[in-house]
Structure formats: structure tokens, C-alpha cells
Short mmCIF file of C-alpha atoms in Angstrom, two decimals:
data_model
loop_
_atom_site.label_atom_id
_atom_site.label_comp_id
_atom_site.label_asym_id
_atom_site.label_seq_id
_atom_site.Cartn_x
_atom_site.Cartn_y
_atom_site.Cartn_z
CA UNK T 26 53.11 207.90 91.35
CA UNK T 27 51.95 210.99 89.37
CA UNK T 28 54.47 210.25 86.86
CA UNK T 29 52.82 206.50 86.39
CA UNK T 30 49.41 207.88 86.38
CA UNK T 31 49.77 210.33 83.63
CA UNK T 32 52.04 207.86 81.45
CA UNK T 33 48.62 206.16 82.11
CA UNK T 34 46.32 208.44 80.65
CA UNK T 35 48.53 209.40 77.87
CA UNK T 36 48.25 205.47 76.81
CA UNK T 37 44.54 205.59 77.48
CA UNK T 38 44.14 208.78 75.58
CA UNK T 39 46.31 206.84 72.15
CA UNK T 40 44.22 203.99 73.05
CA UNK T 41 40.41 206.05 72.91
CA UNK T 42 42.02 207.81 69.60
CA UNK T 43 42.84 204.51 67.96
CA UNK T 44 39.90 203.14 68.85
CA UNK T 45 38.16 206.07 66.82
CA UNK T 46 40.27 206.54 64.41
CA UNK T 47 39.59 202.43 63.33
CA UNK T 48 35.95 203.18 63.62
CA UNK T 49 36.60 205.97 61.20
CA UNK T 50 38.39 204.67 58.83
CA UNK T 51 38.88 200.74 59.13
CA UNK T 52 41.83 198.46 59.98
CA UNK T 53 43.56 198.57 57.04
CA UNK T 54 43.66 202.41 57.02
CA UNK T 55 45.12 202.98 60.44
CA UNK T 56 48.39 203.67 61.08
CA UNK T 57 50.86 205.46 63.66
CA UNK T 58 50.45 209.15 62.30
CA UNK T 59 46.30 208.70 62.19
CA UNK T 60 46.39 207.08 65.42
CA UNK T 61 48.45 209.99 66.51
CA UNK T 62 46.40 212.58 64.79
CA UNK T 63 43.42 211.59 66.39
CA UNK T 64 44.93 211.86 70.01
CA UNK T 65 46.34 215.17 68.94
CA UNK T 66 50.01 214.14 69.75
CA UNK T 67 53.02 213.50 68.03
CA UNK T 68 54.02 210.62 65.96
CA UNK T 69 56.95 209.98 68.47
CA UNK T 70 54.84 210.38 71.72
CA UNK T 71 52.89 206.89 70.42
CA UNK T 72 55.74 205.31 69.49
CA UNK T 73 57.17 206.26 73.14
CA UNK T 74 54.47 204.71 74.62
CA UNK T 75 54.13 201.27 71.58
CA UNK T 76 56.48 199.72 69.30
CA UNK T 77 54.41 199.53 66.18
CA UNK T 78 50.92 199.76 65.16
CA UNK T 79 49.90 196.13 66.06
CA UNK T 80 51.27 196.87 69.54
CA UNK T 81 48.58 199.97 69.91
CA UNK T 82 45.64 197.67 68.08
CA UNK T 83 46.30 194.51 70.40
CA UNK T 84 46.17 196.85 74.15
CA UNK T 85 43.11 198.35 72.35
CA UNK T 86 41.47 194.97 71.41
CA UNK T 87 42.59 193.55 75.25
CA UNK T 88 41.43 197.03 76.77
CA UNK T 89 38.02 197.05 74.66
CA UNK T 90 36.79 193.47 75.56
CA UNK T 91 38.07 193.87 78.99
CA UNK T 92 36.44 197.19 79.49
CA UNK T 93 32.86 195.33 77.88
CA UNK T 94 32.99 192.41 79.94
CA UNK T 95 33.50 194.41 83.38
CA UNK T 96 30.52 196.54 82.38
CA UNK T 97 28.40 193.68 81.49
CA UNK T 98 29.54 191.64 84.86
CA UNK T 99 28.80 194.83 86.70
CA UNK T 100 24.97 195.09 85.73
CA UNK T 101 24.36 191.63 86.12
CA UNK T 102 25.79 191.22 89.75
CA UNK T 103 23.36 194.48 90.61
CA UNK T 104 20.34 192.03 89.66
CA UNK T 105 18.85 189.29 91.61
CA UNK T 106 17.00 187.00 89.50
CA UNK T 107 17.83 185.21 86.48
CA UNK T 108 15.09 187.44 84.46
CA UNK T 109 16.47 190.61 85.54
CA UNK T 110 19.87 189.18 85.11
CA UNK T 111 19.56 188.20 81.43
CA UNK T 112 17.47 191.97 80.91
CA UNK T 113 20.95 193.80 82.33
CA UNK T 114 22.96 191.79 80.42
CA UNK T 115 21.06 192.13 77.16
CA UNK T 116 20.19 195.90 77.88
CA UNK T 117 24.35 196.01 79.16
CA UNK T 118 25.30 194.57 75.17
CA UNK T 119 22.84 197.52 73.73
CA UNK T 120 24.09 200.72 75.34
CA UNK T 121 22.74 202.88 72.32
CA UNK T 122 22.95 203.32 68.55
CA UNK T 123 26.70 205.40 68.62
CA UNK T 124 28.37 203.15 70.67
CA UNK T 125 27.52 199.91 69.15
CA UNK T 126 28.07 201.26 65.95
CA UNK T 127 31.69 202.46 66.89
CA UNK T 128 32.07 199.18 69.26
CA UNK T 129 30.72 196.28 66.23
CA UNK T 130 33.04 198.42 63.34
CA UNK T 131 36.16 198.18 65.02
CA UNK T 132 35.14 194.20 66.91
CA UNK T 133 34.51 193.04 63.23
CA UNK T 134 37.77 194.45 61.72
CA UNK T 135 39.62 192.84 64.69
CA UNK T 136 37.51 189.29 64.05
CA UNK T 137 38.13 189.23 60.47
CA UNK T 138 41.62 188.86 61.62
CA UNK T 139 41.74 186.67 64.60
CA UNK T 140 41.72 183.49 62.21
CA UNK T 141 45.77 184.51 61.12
CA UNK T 142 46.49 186.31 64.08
CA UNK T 143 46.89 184.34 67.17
CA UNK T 144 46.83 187.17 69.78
CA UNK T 145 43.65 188.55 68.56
CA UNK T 146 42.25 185.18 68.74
CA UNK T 147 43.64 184.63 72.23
CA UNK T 148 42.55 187.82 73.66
CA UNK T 149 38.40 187.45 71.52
CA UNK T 150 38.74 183.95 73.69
CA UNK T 151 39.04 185.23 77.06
CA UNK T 152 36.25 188.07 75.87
CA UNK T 153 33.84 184.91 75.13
CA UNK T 154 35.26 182.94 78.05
CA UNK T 155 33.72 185.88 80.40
CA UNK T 156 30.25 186.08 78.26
CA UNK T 157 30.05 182.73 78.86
CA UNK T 158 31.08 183.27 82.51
CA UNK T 159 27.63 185.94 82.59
CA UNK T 160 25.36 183.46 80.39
CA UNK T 161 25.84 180.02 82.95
CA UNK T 162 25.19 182.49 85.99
CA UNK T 163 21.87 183.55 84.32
CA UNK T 164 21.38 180.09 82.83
CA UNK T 165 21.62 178.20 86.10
CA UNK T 166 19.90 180.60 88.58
CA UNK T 167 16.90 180.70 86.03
CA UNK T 168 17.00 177.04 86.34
CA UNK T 169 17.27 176.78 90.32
CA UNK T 170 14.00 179.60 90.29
CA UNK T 171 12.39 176.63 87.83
CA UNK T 172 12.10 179.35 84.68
CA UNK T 173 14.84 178.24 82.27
CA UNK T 174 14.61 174.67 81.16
CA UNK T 175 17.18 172.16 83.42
CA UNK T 176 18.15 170.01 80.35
CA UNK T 177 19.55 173.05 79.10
CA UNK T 178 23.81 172.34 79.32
CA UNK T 179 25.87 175.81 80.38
CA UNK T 180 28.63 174.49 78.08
CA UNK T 181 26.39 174.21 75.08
CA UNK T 182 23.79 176.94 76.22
CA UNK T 183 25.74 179.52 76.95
CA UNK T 184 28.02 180.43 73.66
CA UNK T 185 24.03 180.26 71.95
CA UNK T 186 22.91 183.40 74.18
CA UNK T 187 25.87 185.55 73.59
CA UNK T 188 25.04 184.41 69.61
CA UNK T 189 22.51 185.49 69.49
CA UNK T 190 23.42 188.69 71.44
CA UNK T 191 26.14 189.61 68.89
CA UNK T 192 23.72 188.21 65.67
CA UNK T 193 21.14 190.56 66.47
CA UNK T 194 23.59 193.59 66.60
CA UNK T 195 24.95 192.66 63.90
CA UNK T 196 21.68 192.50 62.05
CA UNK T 197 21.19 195.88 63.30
CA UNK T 198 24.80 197.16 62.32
CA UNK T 199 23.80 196.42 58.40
CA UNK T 200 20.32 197.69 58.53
CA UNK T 201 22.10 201.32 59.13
CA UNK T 202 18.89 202.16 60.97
CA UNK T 203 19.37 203.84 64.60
CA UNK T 204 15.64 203.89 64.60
CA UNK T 205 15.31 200.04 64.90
CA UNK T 206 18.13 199.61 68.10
CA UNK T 207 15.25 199.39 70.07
CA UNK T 208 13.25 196.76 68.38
CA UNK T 209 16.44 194.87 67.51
CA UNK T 210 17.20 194.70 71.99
CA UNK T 211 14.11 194.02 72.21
CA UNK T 212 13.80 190.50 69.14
CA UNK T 213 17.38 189.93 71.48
CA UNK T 214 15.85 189.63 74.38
CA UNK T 215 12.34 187.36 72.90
CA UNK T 216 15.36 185.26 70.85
CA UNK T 217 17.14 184.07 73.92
CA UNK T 218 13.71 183.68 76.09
CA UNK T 219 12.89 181.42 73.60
CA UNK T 220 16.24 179.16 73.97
CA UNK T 221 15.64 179.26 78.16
CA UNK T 222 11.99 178.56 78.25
CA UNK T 223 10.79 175.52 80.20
#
């Protein structure tokens, strides 16, 4: 038991370093020794614990989104109504300047290659299968309270709110600014009002 649990944290502790080290210095930079240098190991104890470098990149990508969606599920289930819902799951997508910068810099490298690489585009699937999971909760409470509009479809409504969720970060990511994170949550938040609205 003590021996699986600190295999465990040694993979978690490659994982965090890959994580940053992609953040750092991009996709096509990584490799084994930076991924090692970063968690302060040996070349050989990541290869121990993964094959190759796509190995280490696809646990990170399914660890990341997984990690995102339970944290997003998490402070939507502590709400009660559909407003305060969509607020925690807005406020849950903009925990702060550093860690959506990190977070969107190593999503985008990953999404720029989930069109030729199936596994990346399996795992981003079951990332926007849960969002959309979160969105048709919000989407059809708000409706049963009478504040979201009832013609609007979960199917078709909710891949629009976490749209506009990632568009707004994105926006955000390329204006380099963390001064406007704030403002940006908050033209998030007025966006997808605007889609639920009766």
C-alpha cells in the first residue's frame, strides 16, 4: 500500500512538472530530460514510470481535464439555483490570471493536435461531454425556476455556454493583460445570460 501510494505521487509529481514544463516552453519543446528536469529526477525514473513522451503528455491531458471537470462539478453541486449554478461554474472556469494562463497554454498546444491525434481527441471529448454534463443541469433547472428560456435545446444550448466560456478566456489569454481577468469573467458571465434569458 505505501509502495502504491508513493509510485503514485512520483507519477503525479512527473505529471505537475510536465505540465509546467509545456507551459514553459510549448509542445514541441518538451521532451523526457525537460520533463525530468522540471520534476528534479532522473531521465530513467520517468521513463520507469512512461514509455515515451506521448505516454507522459496523454495521462497529463486525461489527468488535467479530469482534474477541471471534478472541480467545476464540485462548485456547481454546492449551489442551489440555476443562477448561482451558472456563477460557480463560470467563477469555477476563472480561478485567477496564473492558472488560466498555465491551464489555456498547455489546453491549446494539446487542441492544435487533437485533429491528427485520436487520443487527444478522445480524451478533449469526454472533457466537453462533462461541460456539457454541468451546462444542461444549469440550463434545465433555470428553465424549471422559469429564468432561462424553455425553447432553449440542452443538446444545442449547452456546447454554446462552455463556448463561450473558453472564447472569452481565450480573448483574455491574447490580450496578455492580468488586469482585465476580472472584466473578461465578468463579459462571460453577461455573454451566456444573454443566450438563457427568457
Amino acid at each position: 500500500m505505501v509502495r502504491y501510494k508513493k509510485s503514485e505521487e512520483k507519477r503525479k509529481q512527473i505529471l505537475y512538472a510536465a505540465f509546467q514544463a509545456l507551459s514553459e516552453l510549448g509542445y514541441d519543446s518538451v521532451t523526457l530530460q525537460t520533463i525530468a528536469d522540471h520534476a528534479e529526477v532522473s531521465k530513467g525514473v520517468v521513463h520507469y514510470y512512461f514509455d515515451n513522451k506521448e505516454a507522459v503528455l496523454v495521462e497529463l491531458l486525461e489527468w488535467l481535464t479530469a482534474k477541471i471537470s471534478a472541480k467545476e462539478q464540485a462548485a456547481v453541486q454546492e449551489q442551489q439555483t440555476a443562477a448561482g449554478k451558472l456563477k460557480a461554474y463560470i467563477d469555477s472556469a476563472f480561478p485567477g490570471p496564473a492558472k488560466n494562463r498555465s491551464f489555456y497554454r498547455v489546453y491549446l498546444d494539446f487542441l492544435a493536435r487533437a485533429s491528427r491525434i485520436p487520443v487527444y481527441r478522445e480524451i478533449n471529448q469526454r472533457f466537453y461531454d462533462n461541460c456539457a454534463r454541468i451546462s444542461t443541469e444549469v440550463l434545465t433547472l433555470g428553465q424549471k425556476e422559469g429564468v432561462f428560456a424553455t425553447e432553449l435545446a440542452p443538446d444545442t444550448t449547452a456546447p454554446v455556454i462552455r463556448a463561450i466560456i473558453d472564447g472569452c478566456l481565450i480573448q483574455w489569454l491574447m490580450k496578455d493583460d492580468d488586469e482585465l481577468h476580472a472584466a473578461y469573467k465578468e463579459m462571460c458571465y453577461e455573454a451566456v445570460m444573454k443566450v438563457l434569458r427568457v
